[in-house]
Amino acid sequence: MKFLASNYGIILVWLGVACAALFPGLGSAKGVGIVGRAGAGLLTEKPELFGKVLVLEILPGTQGLYGLLIGIIIMNRSGVMGAVGAPMDAIHGMQYFLAALPIAAVGYFSAIHQAKTAAAGVGILAKHPDRNGNAITLAAIVEMYAILAFLVSLLVVINIK
Amino acid sequence: MNELEYATAVARIRVHETRLLGADKIEQLIAAESYRDALKRLGDLGYDVQSGDASVILKTEQQNAWQLLCEIAPDKSELEFLTVRNSFLNLKAALKCVVSGLEADAYFCAPANVPDETIVSAATTRDFSLLPEYMQDVAERAYTILTTTGDGQHADVIIDKKSLETYLDFAARLRDESLTKLAQFTVAAADMKIAYRCAKTANDAAFLDDALVACDEVDCGELKTAALAGEEEVIDCIARLGYSEAAELLRTSPAAFEKWCDDFVLSTVQGAKYEAFGFLPLAGYYIAKENEIKTLRIVLAAKENELPAEMIRERVRMLYV
């Protein structure tokens, strides 16, 4: 308990890093899997559409990258990466933790929803292979919310004094 | 089952949906100069017409569609919804064949969720515990009726009723609004047909009680009263129950009513084309394929008998694509 009390700030920072990397990563893994399954179904029938399916499958993977970036930036800005055992008060620790939440939550859910949209887009490809632009656009619109969350997390992290 | 598990299956179904025949393709077949020409055109549309026999061609096509579903469905038990009624038809055939000493195989429908051998074995040994629980009692009762009174129609009626009740149960288990509606309408249509036929043949109230199946779409009590009163009363009752178009068609011809029922069934699963996950797209595809095969059977039979194109068009079912 004494250890926790004296390292409360640093624990919160690491918790923020973990959330930023973990949840969007989980969402992306699940999302890429969903689109991958739909894509595998389509490629069984039409292997020539591999390139178009690949673009759709990649889309839900970006949330994991956003989370990873925020995690790295938090580690860098808070000083926990370069200086092990650097002092960190609870207020600052809490600020870093809260900064990670937008990308953690939005990244997770948007990856899954984007995957569902992209998997539905695989259905468009199945019937109209020339309309892959429509399928990509529909899935990419979901991406916008992950980008917004990424920007919020980024702005909060770089403005913590 | 998690509907996302169907992602692979639905993607494959989407490709196969593009191979379903649309109204323009059916029109090409109707416009064919002869039966041979129609078969040739069907071959150009992707059917295997090497046998030159329409029944073989269509049976092979249905088997291929079913094999596809068996191959891709992540939960095979859900497919039973599509085949359970065939198992009851096979039960009827097996019991009658056992009682009359015939080979049942020739009368069996495929696909069925209960293996043919199991049904034959249960009927020949009278060990109905071999059958699924939902078939056991009705099989016992039907067998007793066939061996004591020899009343084949009564045996058919109680098996048909149990078949539709089981169909409703299977639909409810799927928890899909469209498939529940499909099952409810199928039962309602069966009730309407039963009431109309009973009115024509002047069956009694006890027969109607054995035949009519309770469902959400129609009031069986009202249908029963109407059936006991006469054909016109049944048609009026169907109109009162909200199926005025069907009632008018029934007044015109039973064939037109049958077509309306088939079209209504297909319209309930049209939404499956826009579902990205779940069992519904698979069920929708198979129902659409069955409907296509039924339509082709009508067209080819009409071509073989050199019926005029207008007469064929009147009987052509609504198509999925």
CSV table of C-alpha atoms in Angstrom, one decimal:
chain,number,residue,atom,x,y,z
A,1,MET,CA,0.0,0.0,0.0
A,2,LYS,CA,2.8,2.4,0.9
A,3,PHE,CA,4.4,1.7,-2.5
A,4,LEU,CA,1.1,2.4,-4.3
A,5,ALA,CA,0.6,5.6,-2.4
A,6,SER,CA,4.1,6.9,-3.1
A,7,ASN,CA,4.0,5.9,-6.8
A,8,TYR,CA,0.4,6.8,-7.5
A,9,GLY,CA,1.3,9.3,-10.3
A,10,ILE,CA,3.6,7.0,-12.2
A,11,ILE,CA,1.1,4.1,-11.9
A,12,LEU,CA,-1.6,6.2,-13.5
A,13,VAL,CA,0.8,7.1,-16.3
A,14,TRP,CA,1.5,3.5,-17.0
A,15,LEU,CA,-2.2,2.7,-16.8
A,16,GLY,CA,-2.9,5.4,-19.4
A,17,VAL,CA,-0.2,3.9,-21.6
A,18,ALA,CA,-1.6,0.5,-21.2
A,19,CYS,CA,-5.2,1.7,-22.0
A,20,ALA,CA,-4.0,3.6,-25.1
A,21,ALA,CA,-2.2,0.6,-26.5
A,22,LEU,CA,-4.5,-2.2,-25.3
A,23,PHE,CA,-8.1,-1.2,-26.2
A,24,PRO,CA,-7.6,0.1,-29.7
A,25,GLY,CA,-5.2,-2.8,-30.3
A,26,LEU,CA,-7.9,-5.2,-29.2
A,27,GLY,CA,-10.5,-3.5,-31.3
A,28,SER,CA,-8.3,-3.5,-34.3
A,29,ALA,CA,-7.4,-7.2,-33.9
A,30,LYS,CA,-11.0,-8.1,-33.7
A,31,GLY,CA,-11.9,-5.7,-36.5
A,32,VAL,CA,-9.3,-7.0,-38.9
A,33,GLY,CA,-10.4,-10.5,-38.0
A,34,ILE,CA,-14.0,-9.7,-38.9
A,35,VAL,CA,-13.2,-8.2,-42.3
A,36,GLY,CA,-10.6,-11.0,-42.9
A,37,ARG,CA,-13.3,-13.6,-42.4
A,38,ALA,CA,-15.7,-11.9,-44.8
A,39,GLY,CA,-12.8,-11.3,-47.2
A,40,ALA,CA,-11.8,-15.0,-47.1
A,41,GLY,CA,-15.4,-15.9,-48.0
A,42,LEU,CA,-15.3,-13.7,-51.0
A,43,LEU,CA,-11.8,-14.8,-52.1
A,44,THR,CA,-12.9,-18.4,-52.0
A,45,GLU,CA,-15.3,-17.5,-54.9
A,46,LYS,CA,-13.4,-14.6,-56.5
A,47,PRO,CA,-9.6,-14.8,-55.7
A,48,GLU,CA,-8.9,-12.1,-58.3
A,49,LEU,CA,-10.3,-9.5,-55.8
A,50,PHE,CA,-7.5,-10.0,-53.3
A,51,GLY,CA,-6.1,-6.4,-53.7
A,52,LYS,CA,-9.5,-4.8,-53.2
A,53,VAL,CA,-10.3,-7.0,-50.1
A,54,LEU,CA,-6.9,-6.2,-48.6
A,55,VAL,CA,-7.7,-2.4,-48.6
A,56,LEU,CA,-10.9,-3.0,-46.7
A,57,GLU,CA,-9.2,-5.4,-44.2
A,58,ILE,CA,-6.5,-2.8,-43.4
A,59,LEU,CA,-8.9,-0.1,-42.5
A,60,PRO,CA,-9.9,-1.3,-39.0
A,61,GLY,CA,-6.2,-1.8,-38.2
A,62,THR,CA,-5.4,1.9,-38.0
A,63,GLN,CA,-7.0,2.4,-34.5
A,64,GLY,CA,-4.3,0.1,-33.0
A,65,LEU,CA,-1.6,2.3,-34.5
A,66,TYR,CA,-3.3,5.5,-33.1
A,67,GLY,CA,-3.3,3.9,-29.7
A,68,LEU,CA,0.3,2.8,-30.0
A,69,LEU,CA,1.3,6.4,-31.0
A,70,ILE,CA,-0.6,8.0,-28.0
A,71,GLY,CA,1.0,5.4,-25.7
A,72,ILE,CA,4.5,6.3,-27.0
A,73,ILE,CA,3.9,10.0,-26.7
A,74,ILE,CA,2.6,9.7,-23.2
A,75,MET,CA,5.7,7.7,-22.2
A,76,ASN,CA,7.9,10.3,-23.9
A,77,ARG,CA,6.2,13.4,-22.5
A,78,SER,CA,5.8,12.1,-19.0
A,79,GLY,CA,9.4,11.1,-18.8
A,80,VAL,CA,8.7,7.5,-17.7
A,81,MET,CA,10.5,6.1,-20.8
A,82,GLY,CA,13.8,7.9,-20.4
A,83,ALA,CA,14.1,8.2,-16.7
A,84,VAL,CA,13.1,5.2,-14.7
A,85,GLY,CA,11.8,6.2,-11.3
A,86,ALA,CA,11.3,9.8,-12.2
A,87,PRO,CA,8.9,11.5,-9.7
A,88,MET,CA,5.4,12.0,-10.9
A,89,ASP,CA,2.6,13.5,-8.8
A,90,ALA,CA,-0.9,12.2,-8.8
A,91,ILE,CA,-2.4,15.2,-10.6
A,92,HIS,CA,0.0,14.8,-13.5
A,93,GLY,CA,-0.4,11.1,-13.5
A,94,MET,CA,-4.2,11.5,-13.6
A,95,GLN,CA,-3.9,14.0,-16.5
A,96,TYR,CA,-1.9,11.5,-18.6
A,97,PHE,CA,-4.3,8.7,-17.7
A,98,LEU,CA,-7.4,10.8,-18.8
A,99,ALA,CA,-5.6,11.9,-21.9
A,100,ALA,CA,-5.4,8.2,-23.0
A,101,LEU,CA,-9.1,7.6,-22.5
A,102,PRO,CA,-10.5,9.1,-25.8
A,103,ILE,CA,-8.4,6.9,-28.0
A,104,ALA,CA,-8.7,3.9,-25.8
A,105,ALA,CA,-12.5,3.9,-25.8
A,106,VAL,CA,-13.2,5.4,-29.3
A,107,GLY,CA,-10.4,3.3,-30.8
A,108,TYR,CA,-11.8,0.1,-29.5
A,109,PHE,CA,-15.4,0.7,-30.5
A,110,SER,CA,-14.7,2.4,-33.8
A,111,ALA,CA,-12.5,-0.4,-35.0
A,112,ILE,CA,-15.2,-2.9,-34.5
A,113,HIS,CA,-17.9,-0.8,-36.1
A,114,GLN,CA,-15.6,0.0,-38.9
A,115,ALA,CA,-14.9,-3.7,-39.4
A,116,LYS,CA,-18.6,-4.4,-39.6
A,117,THR,CA,-19.0,-1.7,-42.2
A,118,ALA,CA,-16.0,-3.0,-44.2
A,119,ALA,CA,-17.3,-6.5,-44.0
A,120,ALA,CA,-20.6,-5.3,-45.4
A,121,GLY,CA,-18.5,-3.6,-48.0
A,122,VAL,CA,-17.1,-7.0,-48.9
A,123,GLY,CA,-20.7,-7.8,-49.9
A,124,ILE,CA,-20.7,-4.8,-52.3
A,125,LEU,CA,-17.4,-6.1,-53.8
A,126,ALA,CA,-19.0,-9.6,-54.2
A,127,LYS,CA,-21.8,-8.2,-56.4
A,128,HIS,CA,-20.1,-5.1,-57.9
A,129,PRO,CA,-16.3,-5.5,-57.9
A,130,ASP,CA,-16.0,-2.1,-59.7
A,131,ARG,CA,-17.6,-0.3,-56.8
A,132,ASN,CA,-14.8,-0.8,-54.3
A,133,GLY,CA,-14.6,2.9,-53.9
A,134,ASN,CA,-18.1,3.0,-52.3
A,135,ALA,CA,-17.2,0.2,-49.9
A,136,ILE,CA,-13.9,2.0,-48.9
A,137,THR,CA,-15.7,5.4,-48.4
A,138,LEU,CA,-18.4,4.0,-46.2
A,139,ALA,CA,-15.8,2.3,-43.9
A,140,ALA,CA,-13.5,5.3,-44.0
A,141,ILE,CA,-16.2,7.6,-42.6
A,142,VAL,CA,-16.1,5.5,-39.4
A,143,GLU,CA,-12.3,6.2,-39.3
A,144,MET,CA,-13.0,9.9,-38.9
A,145,TYR,CA,-14.2,9.4,-35.3
A,146,ALA,CA,-11.1,7.4,-34.4
A,147,ILE,CA,-9.0,10.3,-35.9
A,148,LEU,CA,-11.0,12.8,-33.8
A,149,ALA,CA,-10.3,10.8,-30.6
A,150,PHE,CA,-6.7,10.5,-31.6
A,151,LEU,CA,-6.4,14.3,-32.0
A,152,VAL,CA,-8.1,14.9,-28.6
A,153,SER,CA,-5.8,12.5,-26.8
A,154,LEU,CA,-2.7,14.0,-28.7
A,155,LEU,CA,-3.7,17.6,-27.9
A,156,VAL,CA,-4.3,16.8,-24.2
A,157,VAL,CA,-1.0,15.0,-23.9
A,158,ILE,CA,1.1,17.7,-25.5
A,159,ASN,CA,-0.6,20.4,-23.4
A,160,ILE,CA,0.1,18.8,-20.0
A,161,LYS,CA,2.5,21.1,-18.3
B,1,MET,CA,-24.5,-17.9,-32.3
B,2,ASN,CA,-22.7,-14.6,-32.7
B,3,GLU,CA,-23.8,-13.2,-36.1
B,4,LEU,CA,-20.3,-12.1,-36.9
B,5,GLU,CA,-19.4,-15.8,-37.2
B,6,TYR,CA,-21.4,-15.7,-40.5
B,7,ALA,CA,-19.1,-13.1,-42.1
B,8,THR,CA,-17.4,-15.7,-44.4
B,9,ALA,CA,-20.6,-17.5,-45.2
B,10,VAL,CA,-22.4,-14.3,-46.1
B,11,ALA,CA,-19.6,-13.1,-48.4
B,12,ARG,CA,-19.8,-16.4,-50.3
B,13,ILE,CA,-23.6,-16.2,-50.5
B,14,ARG,CA,-23.3,-12.7,-52.0
B,15,VAL,CA,-21.3,-14.1,-54.9
B,16,HIS,CA,-23.8,-16.9,-55.4
B,17,GLU,CA,-26.7,-14.4,-55.3
B,18,THR,CA,-25.3,-12.9,-58.4
B,19,ARG,CA,-25.9,-16.3,-60.2
B,20,LEU,CA,-29.6,-16.4,-59.3
B,21,LEU,CA,-31.9,-15.9,-62.2
B,22,GLY,CA,-33.7,-12.6,-62.6
B,23,ALA,CA,-37.0,-11.9,-64.3
B,24,ASP,CA,-35.1,-11.1,-67.6
B,25,LYS,CA,-33.5,-14.5,-67.7
B,26,ILE,CA,-36.8,-16.3,-66.9
B,27,GLU,CA,-38.3,-14.3,-69.8
B,28,GLN,CA,-35.6,-15.5,-72.1
B,29,LEU,CA,-36.6,-19.1,-71.2
B,30,ILE,CA,-40.3,-18.4,-71.7
B,31,ALA,CA,-39.5,-16.9,-75.1
B,32,ALA,CA,-37.5,-20.1,-76.1
B,33,GLU,CA,-38.9,-21.7,-79.2
B,34,SER,CA,-39.0,-25.2,-77.7
B,35,TYR,CA,-38.3,-27.3,-74.7
B,36,ARG,CA,-34.9,-28.2,-76.1
B,37,ASP,CA,-34.1,-24.5,-76.8
B,38,ALA,CA,-35.2,-23.6,-73.2
B,39,LEU,CA,-32.8,-26.3,-71.9
B,40,LYS,CA,-30.0,-25.0,-74.1
B,41,ARG,CA,-30.6,-21.4,-72.8
B,42,LEU,CA,-30.7,-22.7,-69.2
B,43,GLY,CA,-27.3,-24.3,-69.9
B,44,ASP,CA,-26.0,-20.9,-71.0
B,45,LEU,CA,-27.2,-19.5,-67.7
B,46,GLY,CA,-24.9,-21.8,-65.7
B,47,TYR,CA,-27.1,-24.9,-65.1
B,48,ASP,CA,-25.7,-28.3,-65.8
B,49,VAL,CA,-28.0,-29.5,-68.5
B,50,GLN,CA,-26.0,-32.5,-69.8
B,51,SER,CA,-28.6,-35.0,-68.6
B,52,GLY,CA,-31.2,-33.3,-70.8
B,53,ASP,CA,-33.8,-34.2,-68.1
B,54,ALA,CA,-35.4,-31.2,-66.4
B,55,SER,CA,-36.1,-33.1,-63.1
B,56,VAL,CA,-32.5,-34.3,-62.9
B,57,ILE,CA,-31.1,-30.8,-63.8
B,58,LEU,CA,-33.2,-29.1,-61.1
B,59,LYS,CA,-32.6,-31.7,-58.5
B,60,THR,CA,-28.8,-31.4,-59.0
B,61,GLU,CA,-29.1,-27.6,-58.8
B,62,GLN,CA,-31.0,-27.9,-55.5
B,63,GLN,CA,-28.5,-30.4,-54.1
B,64,ASN,CA,-25.6,-28.1,-55.1
B,65,ALA,CA,-27.3,-25.1,-53.3
B,66,TRP,CA,-27.8,-27.3,-50.2
B,67,GLN,CA,-24.2,-28.6,-50.2
B,68,LEU,CA,-23.0,-25.0,-50.4
B,69,LEU,CA,-25.0,-24.1,-47.3
B,70,CYS,CA,-23.8,-27.2,-45.4
B,71,GLU,CA,-20.2,-26.2,-46.4
B,72,ILE,CA,-20.4,-22.6,-45.2
B,73,ALA,CA,-22.8,-22.5,-42.3
B,74,PRO,CA,-20.9,-22.0,-39.1
B,75,ASP,CA,-23.8,-23.5,-37.1
B,76,LYS,CA,-25.3,-26.5,-38.9
B,77,SER,CA,-28.1,-26.9,-36.4
B,78,GLU,CA,-29.7,-23.6,-37.7
B,79,LEU,CA,-30.0,-25.2,-41.1
B,80,GLU,CA,-32.6,-27.6,-39.7
B,81,PHE,CA,-35.1,-24.7,-39.9
B,82,LEU,CA,-35.0,-25.1,-43.7
B,83,THR,CA,-35.3,-28.9,-43.7
B,84,VAL,CA,-37.4,-30.0,-40.8
B,85,ARG,CA,-40.7,-30.0,-42.8
B,86,ASN,CA,-39.1,-32.4,-45.3
B,87,SER,CA,-38.4,-34.8,-42.5
B,88,PHE,CA,-42.1,-34.8,-41.6
B,89,LEU,CA,-42.9,-35.4,-45.3
B,90,ASN,CA,-40.5,-38.3,-45.2
B,91,LEU,CA,-42.1,-39.7,-42.1
B,92,LYS,CA,-45.4,-39.7,-43.8
B,93,ALA,CA,-43.9,-41.6,-46.8
B,94,ALA,CA,-42.1,-44.1,-44.6
B,95,LEU,CA,-45.1,-44.9,-42.4
B,96,LYS,CA,-47.4,-45.4,-45.4
B,97,CYS,CA,-44.8,-47.5,-47.3
B,98,VAL,CA,-44.2,-49.7,-44.2
B,99,VAL,CA,-47.9,-50.3,-43.8
B,100,SER,CA,-48.4,-51.0,-47.5
B,101,GLY,CA,-45.2,-53.0,-48.0
B,102,LEU,CA,-43.5,-50.6,-50.4
B,103,GLU,CA,-40.0,-49.2,-50.7
B,104,ALA,CA,-40.0,-45.7,-49.1
B,105,ASP,CA,-36.8,-44.3,-50.7
B,106,ALA,CA,-38.5,-43.3,-54.0
B,107,TYR,CA,-40.9,-41.0,-52.1
B,108,PHE,CA,-38.4,-39.2,-49.9
B,109,CYS,CA,-37.7,-35.5,-50.1
B,110,ALA,CA,-34.3,-34.0,-49.7
B,111,PRO,CA,-32.7,-32.3,-47.9
B,112,ALA,CA,-34.0,-33.4,-44.5
B,113,ASN,CA,-32.6,-32.9,-41.1
B,114,VAL,CA,-33.4,-36.5,-40.0
B,115,PRO,CA,-31.5,-39.1,-42.1
B,116,ASP,CA,-33.7,-41.3,-44.3
B,117,GLU,CA,-32.3,-44.5,-42.8
B,118,THR,CA,-33.3,-43.3,-39.3
B,119,ILE,CA,-36.9,-42.7,-40.4
B,120,VAL,CA,-37.1,-46.0,-42.3
B,121,SER,CA,-35.6,-47.8,-39.4
B,122,ALA,CA,-38.0,-46.2,-36.9
B,123,ALA,CA,-41.0,-47.0,-39.1
B,124,THR,CA,-40.1,-50.6,-39.8
B,125,THR,CA,-39.1,-51.5,-36.2
B,126,ARG,CA,-41.8,-49.3,-34.6
B,127,ASP,CA,-39.1,-47.9,-32.4
B,128,PHE,CA,-40.0,-44.2,-32.7
B,129,SER,CA,-37.5,-43.3,-30.0
B,130,LEU,CA,-34.9,-43.4,-32.8
B,131,LEU,CA,-36.5,-40.2,-34.1
B,132,PRO,CA,-36.0,-36.7,-32.7
B,133,GLU,CA,-38.3,-36.0,-29.6
B,134,TYR,CA,-40.6,-33.7,-31.6
B,135,MET,CA,-41.4,-36.5,-34.0
B,136,GLN,CA,-41.9,-39.4,-31.7
B,137,ASP,CA,-45.5,-39.0,-30.4
B,138,VAL,CA,-46.9,-38.0,-33.8
B,139,ALA,CA,-45.1,-40.9,-35.5
B,140,GLU,CA,-46.6,-43.3,-33.0
B,141,ARG,CA,-50.1,-41.8,-33.4
B,142,ALA,CA,-50.0,-41.8,-37.2
B,143,TYR,CA,-48.7,-45.4,-37.2
B,144,THR,CA,-51.6,-46.5,-34.9
B,145,ILE,CA,-54.1,-44.7,-37.1
B,146,LEU,CA,-52.7,-46.3,-40.3
B,147,THR,CA,-52.6,-49.8,-38.8
B,148,THR,CA,-56.0,-49.6,-37.1
B,149,THR,CA,-58.3,-47.5,-39.2
B,150,GLY,CA,-56.2,-47.3,-42.4
B,151,ASP,CA,-57.2,-43.6,-42.6
B,152,GLY,CA,-54.2,-42.2,-44.5
B,153,GLN,CA,-55.7,-38.7,-44.7
B,154,HIS,CA,-56.1,-38.5,-40.9
B,155,ALA,CA,-52.5,-39.7,-40.4
B,156,ASP,CA,-51.3,-37.0,-43.0
B,157,VAL,CA,-53.3,-34.3,-41.2
B,158,ILE,CA,-51.8,-34.9,-37.7
B,159,ILE,CA,-48.3,-35.2,-39.2
B,160,ASP,CA,-48.7,-32.0,-41.2
B,161,LYS,CA,-50.0,-30.2,-38.1
B,162,LYS,CA,-47.0,-31.3,-36.0
B,163,SER,CA,-44.7,-30.4,-38.9
B,164,LEU,CA,-45.9,-26.8,-38.9
B,165,GLU,CA,-45.8,-26.5,-35.1
B,166,THR,CA,-42.2,-27.7,-35.1
B,167,TYR,CA,-41.4,-25.3,-37.9
B,168,LEU,CA,-42.7,-22.4,-35.8
B,169,ASP,CA,-40.6,-23.7,-32.8
B,170,PHE,CA,-37.5,-23.8,-35.0
B,171,ALA,CA,-38.2,-20.3,-36.3
B,172,ALA,CA,-38.6,-19.0,-32.7
B,173,ARG,CA,-35.3,-20.5,-31.7
B,174,LEU,CA,-33.5,-18.5,-34.5
B,175,ARG,CA,-34.7,-15.2,-33.0
B,176,ASP,CA,-34.8,-13.6,-36.4
B,177,GLU,CA,-37.7,-11.3,-37.1
B,178,SER,CA,-37.9,-12.1,-40.8
B,179,LEU,CA,-37.7,-15.9,-40.4
B,180,THR,CA,-40.3,-15.8,-37.6
B,181,LYS,CA,-42.6,-13.8,-39.9
B,182,LEU,CA,-41.9,-16.3,-42.7
B,183,ALA,CA,-42.8,-19.2,-40.5
B,184,GLN,CA,-45.9,-17.5,-39.1
B,185,PHE,CA,-47.1,-16.7,-42.7
B,186,THR,CA,-46.3,-20.2,-43.9
B,187,VAL,CA,-48.6,-21.6,-41.1
B,188,ALA,CA,-51.2,-19.0,-41.8
B,189,ALA,CA,-51.2,-19.8,-45.5
B,190,ALA,CA,-51.5,-23.5,-44.7
B,191,ASP,CA,-54.5,-22.8,-42.4
B,192,MET,CA,-56.2,-20.8,-45.1
B,193,LYS,CA,-55.7,-23.6,-47.6
B,194,ILE,CA,-57.0,-26.2,-45.1
B,195,ALA,CA,-60.1,-24.1,-44.3
B,196,TYR,CA,-60.8,-23.7,-48.0
B,197,ARG,CA,-60.3,-27.3,-48.9
B,198,CYS,CA,-62.4,-28.4,-45.8
B,199,ALA,CA,-65.2,-26.1,-46.9
B,200,LYS,CA,-65.1,-27.7,-50.4
B,201,THR,CA,-65.1,-31.2,-49.1
B,202,ALA,CA,-67.4,-30.5,-46.1
B,203,ASN,CA,-65.1,-31.9,-43.4
B,204,ASP,CA,-66.4,-31.8,-39.9
B,205,ALA,CA,-65.3,-29.7,-36.9
B,206,ALA,CA,-63.2,-32.5,-35.4
B,207,PHE,CA,-61.2,-32.8,-38.6
B,208,LEU,CA,-60.6,-29.0,-38.6
B,209,ASP,CA,-59.4,-29.2,-35.0
B,210,ASP,CA,-56.9,-31.8,-36.0
B,211,ALA,CA,-55.7,-29.9,-39.0
B,212,LEU,CA,-55.6,-26.1,-38.2
B,213,VAL,CA,-52.4,-24.9,-36.6
B,214,ALA,CA,-52.5,-22.0,-34.1
B,215,CYS,CA,-50.4,-19.0,-35.2
B,216,ASP,CA,-50.2,-15.2,-34.7
B,217,GLU,CA,-51.4,-14.3,-38.2
B,218,VAL,CA,-54.8,-15.9,-38.3
B,219,ASP,CA,-57.6,-16.8,-35.8
B,220,CYS,CA,-58.1,-20.6,-36.2
B,221,GLY,CA,-61.5,-20.4,-34.4
B,222,GLU,CA,-62.8,-17.9,-37.0
B,223,LEU,CA,-61.4,-20.0,-39.9
B,224,LYS,CA,-63.0,-23.1,-38.5
B,225,THR,CA,-66.4,-21.5,-38.2
B,226,ALA,CA,-66.1,-20.2,-41.7
B,227,ALA,CA,-64.9,-23.5,-43.1
B,228,LEU,CA,-68.0,-25.2,-41.6
B,229,ALA,CA,-70.2,-22.6,-43.2
B,230,GLY,CA,-68.9,-22.8,-46.7
B,231,GLU,CA,-66.4,-21.7,-49.4
B,232,GLU,CA,-67.6,-18.1,-49.7
B,233,GLU,CA,-67.5,-17.7,-45.9
B,234,VAL,CA,-63.8,-18.9,-45.9
B,235,ILE,CA,-62.9,-16.4,-48.6
B,236,ASP,CA,-64.7,-13.6,-46.6
B,237,CYS,CA,-62.9,-14.7,-43.5
B,238,ILE,CA,-59.5,-14.6,-45.2
B,239,ALA,CA,-60.3,-11.0,-46.4
B,240,ARG,CA,-61.3,-10.0,-42.8
B,241,LEU,CA,-58.0,-11.4,-41.5
B,242,GLY,CA,-56.2,-8.9,-43.5
B,243,TYR,CA,-55.5,-10.9,-46.7
B,244,SER,CA,-58.0,-9.3,-49.0
B,245,GLU,CA,-55.8,-9.7,-52.1
B,246,ALA,CA,-55.3,-13.4,-51.3
B,247,ALA,CA,-59.1,-13.8,-50.8
B,248,GLU,CA,-59.8,-12.2,-54.2
B,249,LEU,CA,-57.2,-14.5,-55.9
B,250,LEU,CA,-58.7,-17.6,-54.1
B,251,ARG,CA,-62.0,-16.6,-55.6
B,252,THR,CA,-60.4,-16.5,-59.1
B,253,SER,CA,-58.3,-19.7,-58.9
B,254,PRO,CA,-56.5,-21.7,-56.3
B,255,ALA,CA,-53.3,-21.6,-58.5
B,256,ALA,CA,-53.3,-17.8,-58.3
B,257,PHE,CA,-53.6,-18.1,-54.6
B,258,GLU,CA,-50.7,-20.6,-54.4
B,259,LYS,CA,-48.6,-18.1,-56.5
B,260,TRP,CA,-49.5,-15.3,-54.1
B,261,CYS,CA,-48.5,-17.4,-51.1
B,262,ASP,CA,-45.1,-18.2,-52.7
B,263,ASP,CA,-44.5,-14.5,-53.6
B,264,PHE,CA,-45.4,-13.5,-50.1
B,265,VAL,CA,-43.0,-16.0,-48.6
B,266,LEU,CA,-40.2,-14.6,-50.9
B,267,SER,CA,-41.1,-11.0,-50.0
B,268,THR,CA,-40.6,-11.7,-46.3
B,269,VAL,CA,-37.0,-12.7,-46.9
B,270,GLN,CA,-36.1,-10.0,-49.4
B,271,GLY,CA,-34.4,-8.0,-46.6
B,272,ALA,CA,-31.8,-10.8,-46.4
B,273,LYS,CA,-30.0,-9.3,-49.4
B,274,TYR,CA,-29.1,-6.3,-47.2
B,275,GLU,CA,-28.0,-8.1,-44.1
B,276,ALA,CA,-24.2,-8.4,-43.7
B,277,PHE,CA,-24.1,-11.0,-40.9
B,278,GLY,CA,-26.2,-13.7,-39.4
B,279,PHE,CA,-28.2,-16.7,-40.6
B,280,LEU,CA,-30.8,-14.8,-42.5
B,281,PRO,CA,-28.8,-14.2,-45.8
B,282,LEU,CA,-28.2,-18.0,-45.9
B,283,ALA,CA,-31.8,-18.8,-45.4
B,284,GLY,CA,-32.8,-16.1,-47.9
B,285,TYR,CA,-30.5,-17.5,-50.5
B,286,TYR,CA,-31.8,-21.0,-50.1
B,287,ILE,CA,-35.4,-20.0,-50.2
B,288,ALA,CA,-34.7,-17.9,-53.3
B,289,LYS,CA,-33.0,-20.9,-54.9
B,290,GLU,CA,-35.9,-23.2,-54.1
B,291,ASN,CA,-38.2,-20.5,-55.6
B,292,GLU,CA,-36.1,-20.3,-58.7
B,293,ILE,CA,-36.2,-24.1,-59.1
B,294,LYS,CA,-39.9,-24.1,-58.6
B,295,THR,CA,-40.3,-21.4,-61.3
B,296,LEU,CA,-38.0,-23.3,-63.7
B,297,ARG,CA,-40.0,-26.4,-63.1
B,298,ILE,CA,-43.2,-24.5,-64.1
B,299,VAL,CA,-41.5,-23.0,-67.2
B,300,LEU,CA,-39.9,-26.2,-68.4
B,301,ALA,CA,-43.0,-28.3,-67.8
B,302,ALA,CA,-45.0,-25.7,-69.8
B,303,LYS,CA,-42.4,-25.7,-72.6
B,304,GLU,CA,-42.4,-29.5,-72.8
B,305,ASN,CA,-46.2,-29.4,-73.1
B,306,GLU,CA,-46.0,-26.5,-75.6
B,307,LEU,CA,-48.2,-24.2,-73.5
B,308,PRO,CA,-48.5,-20.5,-74.6
B,309,ALA,CA,-46.1,-18.0,-73.2
B,310,GLU,CA,-48.9,-15.9,-71.6
B,311,MET,CA,-50.1,-18.9,-69.6
B,312,ILE,CA,-46.5,-19.5,-68.3
B,313,ARG,CA,-46.1,-15.8,-67.3
B,314,GLU,CA,-49.2,-16.0,-65.2
B,315,ARG,CA,-47.7,-18.8,-63.1
B,316,VAL,CA,-44.1,-17.5,-62.8
B,317,ARG,CA,-43.2,-16.7,-59.2
B,318,MET,CA,-41.7,-13.5,-57.9
B,319,LEU,CA,-37.9,-13.7,-58.1
B,320,TYR,CA,-35.3,-12.7,-55.4
B,321,VAL,CA,-33.0,-10.7,-57.7
